[in-house]
Tab-separated table of C-alpha atoms in Angstrom:
chain	number	residue	atom	x	y	z
H	104	MET	CA	101.470	129.208	112.732
H	105	LYS	CA	103.157	132.473	115.047
H	106	ALA	CA	105.539	134.362	113.900
H	107	SER	CA	108.324	136.688	114.943
H	108	SER	CA	108.216	140.508	113.869
H	109	ARG	CA	111.207	140.928	114.234
H	110	GLU	CA	112.562	137.774	112.454
H	111	ILE	CA	109.987	138.171	109.788
H	112	LEU	CA	110.774	141.708	108.915
H	113	LYS	CA	115.352	141.319	109.046
H	114	LYS	CA	114.190	138.756	106.690
H	115	ALA	CA	112.009	141.964	104.719
H	116	GLN	CA	115.446	144.049	105.389
H	117	LYS	CA	117.766	140.782	103.956
H	118	ASN	CA	115.448	140.777	100.569
H	119	SER	CA	114.091	144.223	99.639
H	120	TYR	CA	110.659	143.692	100.606
H	121	ALA	CA	107.516	144.875	102.619
H	122	VAL	CA	105.234	143.141	104.598
H	123	PRO	CA	101.921	144.477	105.025
H	124	SER	CA	100.537	144.861	108.535
H	125	LEU	CA	97.036	144.546	107.998
H	126	ASN	CA	93.829	146.343	110.957
H	127	PHE	CA	91.269	143.805	111.113
H	128	ILE	CA	88.373	144.918	113.417
H	129	ASP	CA	86.438	141.874	112.752
H	130	GLY	CA	86.712	137.990	112.525
H	131	LEU	CA	85.805	139.426	108.800
H	132	THR	CA	88.057	141.257	108.121
H	133	ALA	CA	91.245	139.007	109.437
H	134	LYS	CA	89.528	135.938	107.692
H	135	ALA	CA	89.793	137.493	104.726
H	136	TYR	CA	93.610	138.469	104.863
H	137	LEU	CA	94.602	134.998	105.974
H	138	GLU	CA	93.107	133.392	103.041
H	139	VAL	CA	95.330	135.885	100.740
H	140	CYS	CA	98.358	135.402	102.935
H	141	GLU	CA	97.385	131.252	102.970
H	142	GLN	CA	96.925	131.508	98.683
H	143	PHE	CA	100.277	132.688	97.702
H	144	LYS	CA	102.117	131.639	101.268
H	145	VAL	CA	103.440	134.772	102.335
H	146	PRO	CA	103.713	136.173	105.457
H	147	MET	CA	101.298	138.649	106.751
H	148	ILE	CA	101.035	141.222	109.697
H	149	LEU	CA	97.630	141.029	111.697
H	150	SER	CA	96.992	144.165	113.677
H	151	PHE	CA	94.956	145.298	116.477
H	152	ALA	CA	95.022	149.502	116.619
H	153	GLN	CA	93.771	150.688	120.117
H	154	ALA	CA	91.351	153.151	118.409
H	155	HIS	CA	89.627	150.456	117.643
H	156	GLU	CA	88.444	149.251	120.304
H	157	LYS	CA	85.282	150.758	119.769
H	158	TRP	CA	84.326	148.363	117.330
H	159	LEU	CA	86.222	145.221	118.799
H	160	SER	CA	87.698	144.255	122.135
H	161	LEU	CA	91.303	143.699	123.266
H	162	GLU	CA	90.586	140.556	124.030
H	163	ASP	CA	88.553	139.782	121.642
H	164	ALA	CA	90.702	141.088	118.916
H	165	ALA	CA	93.721	138.714	120.967
H	166	TRP	CA	90.962	135.395	120.879
H	167	ILE	CA	90.593	136.057	116.688
H	168	GLY	CA	94.033	136.903	116.032
H	169	LYS	CA	95.606	133.676	118.113
H	170	LYS	CA	93.089	131.419	116.995
H	171	ILE	CA	93.732	133.201	112.925
H	172	GLN	CA	98.069	132.691	114.050
H	173	GLU	CA	96.286	128.846	114.841
H	174	LYS	CA	94.896	128.081	111.709
H	175	ALA	CA	98.108	129.624	109.497
H	176	SER	CA	100.277	127.481	107.556
H	177	THR	CA	101.720	130.488	106.547
H	178	PRO	CA	103.688	132.805	109.595
H	179	VAL	CA	101.592	135.809	110.964
H	180	VAL	CA	102.372	138.242	113.234
H	181	LEU	CA	99.677	139.301	116.564
H	182	HIS	CA	100.510	142.826	116.688
H	183	LEU	CA	99.624	146.461	118.907
H	184	ASP	CA	99.128	148.989	116.277
H	185	HIS	CA	99.911	152.419	117.793
H	186	GLY	CA	99.741	151.760	121.461
H	187	GLN	CA	98.725	154.256	122.829
H	188	ASP	CA	99.783	153.795	126.856
H	189	ILE	CA	101.938	151.885	128.432
H	190	SER	CA	98.716	150.123	130.402
H	191	PHE	CA	97.100	149.077	127.065
H	192	VAL	CA	100.384	147.886	125.840
H	193	LYS	CA	101.127	145.393	129.113
H	194	LYS	CA	97.518	144.408	128.474
H	195	ALA	CA	98.188	142.997	124.833
H	196	ILE	CA	100.861	141.610	125.607
H	197	GLU	CA	99.611	139.331	128.793
H	198	LEU	CA	96.677	138.194	126.116
H	199	GLY	CA	98.987	136.911	123.811
H	200	PHE	CA	100.006	139.912	121.524
H	201	ASN	CA	103.310	138.896	120.543
H	202	SER	CA	104.658	142.396	119.243
H	203	VAL	CA	103.188	145.467	119.932
H	204	MET	CA	103.645	149.462	118.528
H	205	ILE	CA	103.638	152.025	121.149
H	206	ASP	CA	103.157	155.547	119.664
H	207	ALA	CA	104.871	157.901	122.382
H	208	SER	CA	105.349	160.484	119.061
H	209	THR	CA	103.334	163.120	120.254
H	210	GLN	CA	105.383	163.483	123.578
H	211	SER	CA	108.755	164.996	123.463
H	212	PHE	CA	111.657	163.312	122.051
H	213	GLU	CA	112.504	162.628	125.875
H	214	ASN	CA	109.365	161.257	126.710
H	215	ASN	CA	108.864	159.652	124.257
H	216	ILE	CA	112.298	157.627	124.351
H	217	LYS	CA	111.387	157.301	128.266
H	218	THR	CA	107.802	155.608	127.320
H	219	THR	CA	109.895	153.310	124.358
H	220	LYS	CA	112.509	152.089	127.371
H	221	GLU	CA	109.602	150.734	129.572
H	222	VAL	CA	107.685	149.538	126.949
H	223	VAL	CA	110.431	147.785	125.450
H	224	ALA	CA	112.212	146.046	128.348
H	225	TYR	CA	109.039	144.910	129.770
H	226	ALA	CA	107.849	143.269	126.364
H	227	HIS	CA	111.734	142.258	125.361
H	228	GLU	CA	111.771	140.441	129.000
H	229	ARG	CA	108.493	138.317	127.488
H	230	GLY	CA	109.675	137.409	123.902
H	231	VAL	CA	107.641	139.884	122.191
H	232	ASP	CA	108.983	142.326	120.259
H	233	VAL	CA	108.874	146.330	120.024
H	234	GLU	CA	108.185	149.069	117.137
H	235	ALA	CA	107.994	152.781	118.134
H	236	GLU	CA	107.135	156.020	116.137
H	237	ILE	CA	110.018	159.113	115.533
H	238	GLY	CA	108.711	161.936	114.150
H	239	PHE	CA	104.364	162.266	113.799
H	240	VAL	CA	102.526	160.845	110.740
H	241	GLY	CA	99.161	162.880	110.334
H	242	ALA	CA	95.897	162.408	109.047
H	243	ASN	CA	93.680	162.989	105.861
H	244	GLU	CA	89.776	161.595	105.990
H	245	ASN	CA	90.407	158.537	108.308
H	246	LEU	CA	88.842	156.001	110.418
H	247	GLU	CA	90.924	156.236	113.495
H	248	ASN	CA	90.579	158.973	116.223
H	249	HIS	CA	93.533	161.050	114.499
H	250	GLU	CA	93.266	164.808	114.455
H	251	VAL	CA	93.734	166.024	110.826
H	252	VAL	CA	96.903	167.294	111.358
H	253	ASN	CA	100.066	167.642	109.798
H	254	SER	CA	102.605	165.139	109.847
H	255	ILE	CA	106.022	165.976	111.283
H	256	TYR	CA	109.050	164.429	109.202
H	257	THR	CA	111.878	162.194	110.760
H	258	GLU	CA	114.754	163.487	111.505
H	259	VAL	CA	117.815	161.625	110.732
H	260	ASN	CA	120.094	162.360	114.248
H	261	ASP	CA	116.522	161.576	117.022
H	262	ALA	CA	116.689	157.999	114.971
H	263	VAL	CA	119.646	157.001	114.930
H	264	GLU	CA	119.466	158.421	118.795
H	265	PHE	CA	115.962	156.876	119.786
H	266	VAL	CA	117.354	153.512	118.365
H	267	LYS	CA	120.384	153.562	120.290
H	268	LYS	CA	118.870	154.441	123.730
H	269	THR	CA	115.888	152.262	123.223
H	270	ASN	CA	117.194	149.422	121.967
H	271	VAL	CA	113.686	148.770	119.917
H	272	ASP	CA	113.271	146.570	117.272
H	273	SER	CA	111.333	148.411	114.383
H	274	LEU	CA	111.086	151.995	114.339
H	275	ALA	CA	108.327	154.094	112.398
H	276	ILE	CA	109.581	157.170	109.996
H	277	SER	CA	107.521	159.873	109.031
H	278	ILE	CA	108.205	161.008	105.666
H	279	GLY	CA	104.788	162.706	103.994
H	280	THR	CA	102.931	159.812	104.353
H	281	ALA	CA	99.204	160.305	105.810
H	282	HIS	CA	96.143	157.844	108.262
H	283	GLY	CA	93.304	157.787	105.437
H	284	VAL	CA	92.196	158.953	102.070
H	285	TYR	CA	94.821	161.609	100.556
H	286	LYS	CA	92.351	165.158	99.557
H	287	GLY	CA	95.271	165.902	97.356
H	288	GLU	CA	98.554	163.849	95.532
H	289	PRO	CA	100.830	162.576	98.938
H	290	LYS	CA	104.115	164.127	98.748
H	291	ILE	CA	106.799	161.560	99.975
H	292	ASN	CA	109.840	162.844	100.979
H	293	PHE	CA	112.568	159.531	99.623
H	294	GLU	CA	115.687	161.898	100.147
H	295	ARG	CA	114.826	161.712	104.041
H	296	LEU	CA	114.299	158.089	103.801
H	297	TYR	CA	117.897	157.067	101.772
H	298	GLU	CA	118.985	158.983	105.164
H	299	ILE	CA	117.383	157.721	107.334
H	300	ARG	CA	118.409	154.157	105.994
H	301	GLU	CA	121.780	154.758	105.993
H	302	LYS	CA	121.864	155.629	108.983
H	303	VAL	CA	119.645	153.448	110.692
H	304	GLU	CA	119.725	149.233	111.106
H	305	ILE	CA	116.894	147.886	112.625
H	306	PRO	CA	114.085	147.679	110.518
H	307	LEU	CA	111.406	150.601	108.488
H	308	VAL	CA	108.104	150.876	109.167
H	309	LEU	CA	105.936	152.860	106.711
H	310	HIS	CA	103.046	154.507	108.343
H	311	GLY	CA	99.687	155.493	105.923
H	312	GLY	CA	100.298	152.946	103.173
H	313	SER	CA	96.459	153.827	101.995
H	314	SER	CA	95.917	155.087	99.110
H	315	THR	CA	99.822	156.528	98.984
H	316	GLY	CA	100.585	155.381	95.239
H	317	TYR	CA	101.734	151.945	94.119
H	318	ASP	CA	104.243	153.628	92.379
H	319	ASN	CA	105.560	155.631	95.261
H	320	LEU	CA	104.887	152.738	98.100
H	321	SER	CA	107.542	150.441	95.391
H	322	LYS	CA	109.525	153.183	95.617
H	323	CYS	CA	109.560	153.285	99.872
H	324	VAL	CA	110.185	149.062	99.161
H	325	GLN	CA	113.223	149.427	97.250
H	326	GLY	CA	114.549	152.489	99.908
H	327	GLY	CA	114.591	149.560	102.134
H	328	ILE	CA	110.617	150.134	103.959
H	329	THR	CA	110.201	146.565	105.734
H	330	LYS	CA	106.687	146.781	107.262
H	331	ILE	CA	103.469	149.196	105.490
H	332	ASN	CA	100.555	149.509	107.188
H	333	LEU	CA	97.092	149.495	104.996
H	334	PHE	CA	93.938	149.943	107.182
H	335	THR	CA	91.709	152.407	105.316
H	336	ASP	CA	92.187	151.088	101.518
H	337	MET	CA	90.840	147.517	103.011
H	338	ILE	CA	87.735	148.730	104.727
H	339	ASN	CA	87.001	150.715	101.616
H	340	ALA	CA	86.962	148.005	99.548
H	341	GLY	CA	84.783	146.579	101.819
H	342	PHE	CA	82.065	148.813	101.505
H	343	ALA	CA	82.382	149.056	98.236
H	344	ALA	CA	80.329	145.516	98.023
H	345	ILE	CA	76.576	147.136	99.039
H	346	LYS	CA	77.035	149.260	95.205
H	347	ASN	CA	77.569	145.772	93.787
H	348	GLU	CA	74.229	144.595	92.224
H	349	ASP	CA	75.053	141.031	92.678
H	350	VAL	CA	74.978	141.538	96.262
H	351	VAL	CA	71.051	141.080	96.730
H	352	ASP	CA	71.096	139.564	101.020
H	353	TYR	CA	73.175	139.488	103.304
H	354	PRO	CA	74.740	136.362	102.929
H	355	SER	CA	75.863	137.638	99.811
H	356	LEU	CA	77.053	140.795	100.778
H	357	ILE	CA	79.340	138.506	103.849
H	358	ILE	CA	80.716	136.999	100.654
H	359	LYS	CA	81.634	140.361	98.296
H	360	ILE	CA	83.159	141.913	100.758
H	361	LYS	CA	85.343	139.321	101.247
H	362	GLU	CA	85.915	139.204	98.194
H	363	ASN	CA	86.763	142.610	97.749
H	364	ILE	CA	89.274	142.889	100.842
H	365	LYS	CA	90.870	140.105	98.958
H	366	GLU	CA	91.207	141.448	95.415
H	367	GLU	CA	92.420	144.290	97.056
H	368	LEU	CA	95.026	142.990	99.201
H	369	ILE	CA	96.639	140.788	96.182
H	370	LYS	CA	97.488	144.442	94.843
H	371	TYR	CA	99.404	145.739	97.526
H	372	TYR	CA	101.440	141.985	98.208
H	373	LYS	CA	102.420	142.324	94.390
H	374	VAL	CA	103.344	146.153	95.170
H	375	PHE	CA	105.412	145.117	98.179
H	376	GLY	CA	107.657	142.764	96.217
H	377	LEU	CA	105.701	139.064	97.730
H	378	ILE	CA	104.070	138.097	95.054
H	379	GLU	CA	105.120	138.115	91.339
H	380	ARG	CA	103.190	140.864	89.251
């Protein structure tokens, strides 16, 4: 069923759990996510990133996402992840995405506010929720077009001012995670998370959840994170299917890819507090 990200995240905030934001790049990954949600009766945010348009068009992503929402008996949000320009975000909204992220975090603070305000006004008029980012979540080895750069922590006062001036629905913050697979041990600034949570009332989002570590993510959820983005670990779990000795042909490969993704996702739902361990 089609669901509002604002309502889902407010509920997560109230009950101290996090909802995974799951990037899909084809029907197979989307279906694997859906089967886990249906099995355990849990919500999900089905996400498509602008950077992934090289693998799947925005039009096809919208079609797949809306079909998943229609089929699901559990709440599903169709979310645009890391929308990099206003025209692309508006196009996603017109195609049926009911939640969008405008990522102007690489711009100046003033331009980030200006860009986000424009998207919020356009989206809210059409009943669509908006996420934005303050600070910058860098990257390690990844399958997205993020440059390998260091993260910039979110400043508490900037977060407070940004939310007040933009009326955004959720805020992605940078506290030490990174997109892709870590080369070393992730160092999460939990104190910064606690400081932001104390000052910012809207739901907080964490990008770069893959390979951050179950204990770290569990602590982030306890500290107030309500949405955690996952992509790399899901894709790598599927890719591992080619090394399985039971995979002898293409149909068996497809089955194993889906099984692997589902197994990986179930682990994260447990860490995020939506499935009992």
